[in-house]
PDB file of C-alpha atoms and ligand atoms in Angstrom:
ATOM      1  CA  MET C 289       0.000   0.000   0.000  1.00  0.00           C
ATOM      2  CA  LEU C 290       1.301   3.442  -0.889  1.00  0.00           C
ATOM      3  CA  ARG C 291       2.216   5.629   2.085  1.00  0.00           C
ATOM      4  CA  VAL C 292       1.790   9.388   1.930  1.00  0.00           C
ATOM      5  CA  LEU C 293       2.941  12.038   4.399  1.00  0.00           C
ATOM      6  CA  VAL C 294       0.868  15.223   4.674  1.00  0.00           C
ATOM      7  CA  LEU C 295       3.120  17.959   5.973  1.00  0.00           C
ATOM      8  CA  ASN C 296       2.008  21.400   7.164  1.00  0.00           C
ATOM      9  CA  GLY C 297       4.241  24.337   7.996  1.00  0.00           C
ATOM     10  CA  PRO C 298       4.011  27.431  10.200  1.00  0.00           C
ATOM     11  CA  ASN C 299       0.727  28.948  11.394  1.00  0.00           C
ATOM     12  CA  LEU C 300      -1.367  26.225   9.795  1.00  0.00           C
ATOM     13  CA  ASP C 301      -2.085  24.919  13.303  1.00  0.00           C
ATOM     14  CA  LEU C 302      -4.194  28.087  13.667  1.00  0.00           C
ATOM     15  CA  LEU C 303      -6.513  27.316  10.746  1.00  0.00           C
ATOM     16  CA  GLY C 304     -10.118  28.001  11.664  1.00  0.00           C
ATOM     17  CA  VAL C 305      -9.072  31.012  13.739  1.00  0.00           C
ATOM     18  CA  ARG C 306      -6.450  32.514  11.449  1.00  0.00           C
ATOM     19  CA  GLU C 307      -7.788  35.005   8.863  1.00  0.00           C
ATOM     20  CA  PRO C 308     -10.879  32.912   8.004  1.00  0.00           C
ATOM     21  CA  GLU C 309     -11.702  35.308   5.150  1.00  0.00           C
ATOM     22  CA  VAL C 310      -8.470  34.118   3.464  1.00  0.00           C
ATOM     23  CA  TYR C 311      -8.061  30.550   4.708  1.00  0.00           C
ATOM     24  CA  GLY C 312     -11.640  29.475   5.483  1.00  0.00           C
ATOM     25  CA  SER C 313     -13.214  28.224   8.699  1.00  0.00           C
ATOM     26  CA  GLN C 314     -11.988  24.610   8.655  1.00  0.00           C
ATOM     27  CA  THR C 315      -9.429  23.665  11.293  1.00  0.00           C
ATOM     28  CA  LEU C 316      -6.323  21.665  10.446  1.00  0.00           C
ATOM     29  CA  GLY C 317      -8.040  18.706  12.144  1.00  0.00           C
ATOM     30  CA  ASP C 318     -11.041  19.103   9.804  1.00  0.00           C
ATOM     31  CA  ILE C 319      -8.733  19.142   6.777  1.00  0.00           C
ATOM     32  CA  GLU C 320      -6.791  16.123   8.024  1.00  0.00           C
ATOM     33  CA  ALA C 321     -10.058  14.190   8.497  1.00  0.00           C
ATOM     34  CA  LEU C 322     -11.069  15.052   4.922  1.00  0.00           C
ATOM     35  CA  VAL C 323      -7.657  13.977   3.594  1.00  0.00           C
ATOM     36  CA  ALA C 324      -7.833  10.732   5.606  1.00  0.00           C
ATOM     37  CA  ALA C 325     -11.242   9.954   4.035  1.00  0.00           C
ATOM     38  CA  THR C 326      -9.883  10.679   0.538  1.00  0.00           C
ATOM     39  CA  ALA C 327      -6.834   8.503   1.273  1.00  0.00           C
ATOM     40  CA  ALA C 328      -9.140   5.639   2.307  1.00  0.00           C
ATOM     41  CA  ASP C 329     -11.095   6.028  -0.966  1.00  0.00           C
ATOM     42  CA  LEU C 330      -7.832   5.987  -2.932  1.00  0.00           C
ATOM     43  CA  GLY C 331      -6.554   2.973  -0.977  1.00  0.00           C
ATOM     44  CA  VAL C 332      -3.431   4.651   0.434  1.00  0.00           C
ATOM     45  CA  THR C 333      -2.226   5.155   3.996  1.00  0.00           C
ATOM     46  CA  VAL C 334      -1.615   8.657   5.204  1.00  0.00           C
ATOM     47  CA  SER C 335       0.212  10.245   8.137  1.00  0.00           C
ATOM     48  CA  PHE C 336       0.202  13.859   9.278  1.00  0.00           C
ATOM     49  CA  PHE C 337       2.761  16.261  10.721  1.00  0.00           C
ATOM     50  CA  GLN C 338       2.637  20.006  11.389  1.00  0.00           C
ATOM     51  CA  SER C 339       5.380  22.228  12.736  1.00  0.00           C
ATOM     52  CA  ASN C 340       6.067  25.927  13.103  1.00  0.00           C
ATOM     53  CA  HIS C 341       9.812  25.210  12.854  1.00  0.00           C
ATOM     54  CA  GLU C 342      11.799  24.911   9.643  1.00  0.00           C
ATOM     55  CA  GLY C 343      14.278  22.392  11.093  1.00  0.00           C
ATOM     56  CA  ALA C 344      11.490  20.116  12.354  1.00  0.00           C
ATOM     57  CA  LEU C 345       9.949  20.088   8.863  1.00  0.00           C
ATOM     58  CA  ILE C 346      13.350  19.243   7.363  1.00  0.00           C
ATOM     59  CA  ASP C 347      13.852  16.449   9.914  1.00  0.00           C
ATOM     60  CA  ARG C 348      10.402  15.033   9.103  1.00  0.00           C
ATOM     61  CA  LEU C 349      11.187  15.065   5.366  1.00  0.00           C
ATOM     62  CA  HIS C 350      14.428  13.173   6.066  1.00  0.00           C
ATOM     63  CA  GLU C 351      12.529  10.621   8.184  1.00  0.00           C
ATOM     64  CA  ALA C 352      10.049  10.173   5.347  1.00  0.00           C
ATOM     65  CA  MET C 353      12.819   8.691   3.183  1.00  0.00           C
ATOM     66  CA  GLY C 354      12.261   4.952   3.127  1.00  0.00           C
ATOM     67  CA  GLU C 355       9.135   5.373   5.255  1.00  0.00           C
ATOM     68  CA  CYS C 356       6.844   7.143   2.755  1.00  0.00           C
ATOM     69  CA  ASP C 357       6.341   7.087  -1.000  1.00  0.00           C
ATOM     70  CA  GLY C 358       5.475  10.762  -1.401  1.00  0.00           C
ATOM     71  CA  VAL C 359       4.487  13.968   0.358  1.00  0.00           C
ATOM     72  CA  VAL C 360       1.669  16.519   0.167  1.00  0.00           C
ATOM     73  CA  PHE C 361       3.204  19.701   1.559  1.00  0.00           C
ATOM     74  CA  ASN C 362       1.859  23.097   2.535  1.00  0.00           C
ATOM     75  CA  PRO C 363       5.031  24.916   3.605  1.00  0.00           C
ATOM     76  CA  GLY C 364       3.128  28.093   4.641  1.00  0.00           C
ATOM     77  CA  ALA C 365       5.268  31.224   4.377  1.00  0.00           C
ATOM     78  CA  TYR C 366       8.423  29.080   4.011  1.00  0.00           C
ATOM     79  CA  THR C 367       7.171  28.505   0.459  1.00  0.00           C
ATOM     80  CA  HIS C 368       8.417  31.918  -0.496  1.00  0.00           C
ATOM     81  CA  TYR C 369      11.978  31.870   0.864  1.00  0.00           C
ATOM     82  CA  SER C 370      13.151  28.578   2.368  1.00  0.00           C
ATOM     83  CA  TYR C 371      16.001  27.269   0.261  1.00  0.00           C
ATOM     84  CA  ALA C 372      16.661  24.816   3.115  1.00  0.00           C
ATOM     85  CA  LEU C 373      13.253  23.198   2.613  1.00  0.00           C
ATOM     86  CA  ARG C 374      13.717  23.213  -1.142  1.00  0.00           C
ATOM     87  CA  ASP C 375      17.067  21.435  -0.682  1.00  0.00           C
ATOM     88  CA  ALA C 376      15.472  18.962   1.740  1.00  0.00           C
ATOM     89  CA  ILE C 377      12.877  18.052  -0.895  1.00  0.00           C
ATOM     90  CA  SER C 378      15.451  17.571  -3.641  1.00  0.00           C
ATOM     91  CA  SER C 379      17.812  15.725  -1.237  1.00  0.00           C
ATOM     92  CA  THR C 380      15.206  13.125  -0.314  1.00  0.00           C
ATOM     93  CA  GLY C 381      14.217  12.524  -3.926  1.00  0.00           C
ATOM     94  CA  LEU C 382      10.628  11.990  -2.750  1.00  0.00           C
ATOM     95  CA  PRO C 383       7.850  13.198  -5.042  1.00  0.00           C
ATOM     96  CA  VAL C 384       6.222  16.208  -3.372  1.00  0.00           C
ATOM     97  CA  VAL C 385       3.018  18.036  -4.301  1.00  0.00           C
ATOM     98  CA  GLU C 386       2.903  21.639  -3.041  1.00  0.00           C
ATOM     99  CA  VAL C 387      -0.515  22.749  -1.792  1.00  0.00           C
ATOM    100  CA  HIS C 388      -1.985  26.053  -0.626  1.00  0.00           C
ATOM    101  CA  LEU C 389      -5.444  26.935   0.619  1.00  0.00           C
ATOM    102  CA  SER C 390      -5.295  30.403  -0.922  1.00  0.00           C
ATOM    103  CA  ASP C 391      -4.393  31.367  -4.468  1.00  0.00           C
ATOM    104  CA  ILE C 392      -0.833  32.581  -3.906  1.00  0.00           C
ATOM    105  CA  ALA C 393      -0.623  33.853  -7.510  1.00  0.00           C
ATOM    106  CA  LYS C 394      -3.353  36.401  -6.792  1.00  0.00           C
ATOM    107  CA  ARG C 395      -2.085  37.792  -3.485  1.00  0.00           C
ATOM    108  CA  GLU C 396       0.835  40.024  -2.401  1.00  0.00           C
ATOM    109  CA  ASP C 397       3.889  40.032  -4.667  1.00  0.00           C
ATOM    110  CA  PHE C 398       6.047  38.152  -2.157  1.00  0.00           C
ATOM    111  CA  ARG C 399       3.574  35.248  -2.193  1.00  0.00           C
ATOM    112  CA  LYS C 400       3.709  34.936  -5.985  1.00  0.00           C
ATOM    113  CA  VAL C 401       7.156  33.364  -5.745  1.00  0.00           C
ATOM    114  CA  SER C 402       7.494  29.741  -4.653  1.00  0.00           C
ATOM    115  CA  VAL C 403      11.095  28.605  -4.224  1.00  0.00           C
ATOM    116  CA  ILE C 404       9.684  25.125  -3.553  1.00  0.00           C
ATOM    117  CA  ALA C 405       7.740  24.714  -6.817  1.00  0.00           C
ATOM    118  CA  PRO C 406      10.730  23.829  -9.067  1.00  0.00           C
ATOM    119  CA  VAL C 407      11.446  20.706  -6.973  1.00  0.00           C
ATOM    120  CA  CYS C 408       7.796  19.603  -6.722  1.00  0.00           C
ATOM    121  CA  ILE C 409       5.852  17.470  -9.174  1.00  0.00           C
ATOM    122  CA  GLY C 410       2.865  19.833  -9.038  1.00  0.00           C
ATOM    123  CA  GLN C 411       1.137  22.680  -7.223  1.00  0.00           C
ATOM    124  CA  LEU C 412      -2.517  23.047  -6.176  1.00  0.00           C
ATOM    125  CA  ALA C 413      -3.528  26.456  -4.833  1.00  0.00           C
ATOM    126  CA  GLY C 414      -6.669  28.445  -4.223  1.00  0.00           C
ATOM    127  CA  LEU C 415      -9.068  25.539  -3.749  1.00  0.00           C
ATOM    128  CA  GLY C 416      -9.243  25.641   0.055  1.00  0.00           C
ATOM    129  CA  SER C 417      -9.165  22.151   1.569  1.00  0.00           C
ATOM    130  CA  ALA C 418      -9.722  20.684  -1.923  1.00  0.00           C
ATOM    131  CA  SER C 419      -6.122  21.733  -2.691  1.00  0.00           C
ATOM    132  CA  TYR C 420      -5.112  18.970  -0.257  1.00  0.00           C
ATOM    133  CA  THR C 421      -7.469  16.276  -1.572  1.00  0.00           C
ATOM    134  CA  GLU C 422      -6.721  17.085  -5.213  1.00  0.00           C
ATOM    135  CA  GLY C 423      -3.023  17.277  -4.360  1.00  0.00           C
ATOM    136  CA  LEU C 424      -3.259  13.822  -2.801  1.00  0.00           C
ATOM    137  CA  ALA C 425      -5.024  12.453  -5.902  1.00  0.00           C
ATOM    138  CA  LEU C 426      -2.327  13.987  -8.135  1.00  0.00           C
ATOM    139  CA  LEU C 427       0.439  12.428  -6.026  1.00  0.00           C
ATOM    140  CA  VAL C 428      -1.224   9.007  -5.930  1.00  0.00           C
ATOM    141  CA  GLY C 429      -1.742   9.073  -9.732  1.00  0.00           C
ATOM    142  CA  HIS C 430       1.951   9.904 -10.142  1.00  0.00           C
ATOM    143  CA  LEU C 431       3.039   7.097  -7.791  1.00  0.00           C
ATOM    144  CA  GLN C 432       0.769   4.557  -9.484  1.00  0.00           C
ATOM    145  CA  LYS C 433       2.210   5.478 -12.891  1.00  0.00           C
ATOM    146  CA  GLU C 434       5.735   5.024 -11.469  1.00  0.00           C
ATOM    147  CA  ASP C 435       4.690   1.548 -10.301  1.00  0.00           C
ATOM    148  CA  GLU C 436       3.521   0.394 -13.767  1.00  0.00           C
TER     149      GLU C 436
HETATM  150  C1  DQA G 122      -0.464  29.403   2.484  1.00  0.00           C
HETATM  151  C2  DQA G 122      -0.044  30.649   1.686  1.00  0.00           C
HETATM  152  C3  DQA G 122       1.215  31.270   2.269  1.00  0.00           C
HETATM  153  O1  DQA G 122       1.558  32.447   1.550  1.00  0.00           O
HETATM  154  C4  DQA G 122       0.978  31.659   3.717  1.00  0.00           C
HETATM  155  O2  DQA G 122       2.173  32.179   4.283  1.00  0.00           O
HETATM  156  C5  DQA G 122       0.457  30.543   4.539  1.00  0.00           C
HETATM  157  C6  DQA G 122      -0.605  29.701   3.968  1.00  0.00           C
HETATM  158  C7  DQA G 122      -1.815  28.829   1.983  1.00  0.00           C
HETATM  159  O3  DQA G 122      -2.106  27.684   2.328  1.00  0.00           O
HETATM  160  O4  DQA G 122      -2.569  29.522   1.304  1.00  0.00           O
HETATM  161  O5  DQA G 122       0.824  30.351   5.684  1.00  0.00           O
HETATM  162  O6  DQA G 122       0.525  28.399   2.292  1.00  0.00           O
END
């Protein structure tokens, strides 16, 4: 069975409370429950990790090597400037789908740049929690093709 890690970066633990007009009213727990249901439908196992710390996210990506087949990742604001996370993704060689609740292409200029995107297999943004479920489906399709 394919194993997928769903990784969330800084301030995403505050979903539901944090700027609901931008990020919606679902909590991270709500989103994780939705992703778990989608994973069950797709026949894959899923684990979750959130941290507000760059190093903890890097450590979790390293641990995912050999433990997981791919990652759905919302790096939060690290998206826009963390070369360390970008290097962690390319170092592990794991396929990663970048996801965002909001449409980063239509917000402030600094959010239009993703330093993570070039090392990801795809990006889903602006769909709210559906960015996660569609991101998971994209990743699983990619992994199944690799398996053929
Ligand atoms: C976000 C977009 C980022 O720009 C922001 O810093 C976040 C959340 C999103 O899911 O829309 O923390 O990744």
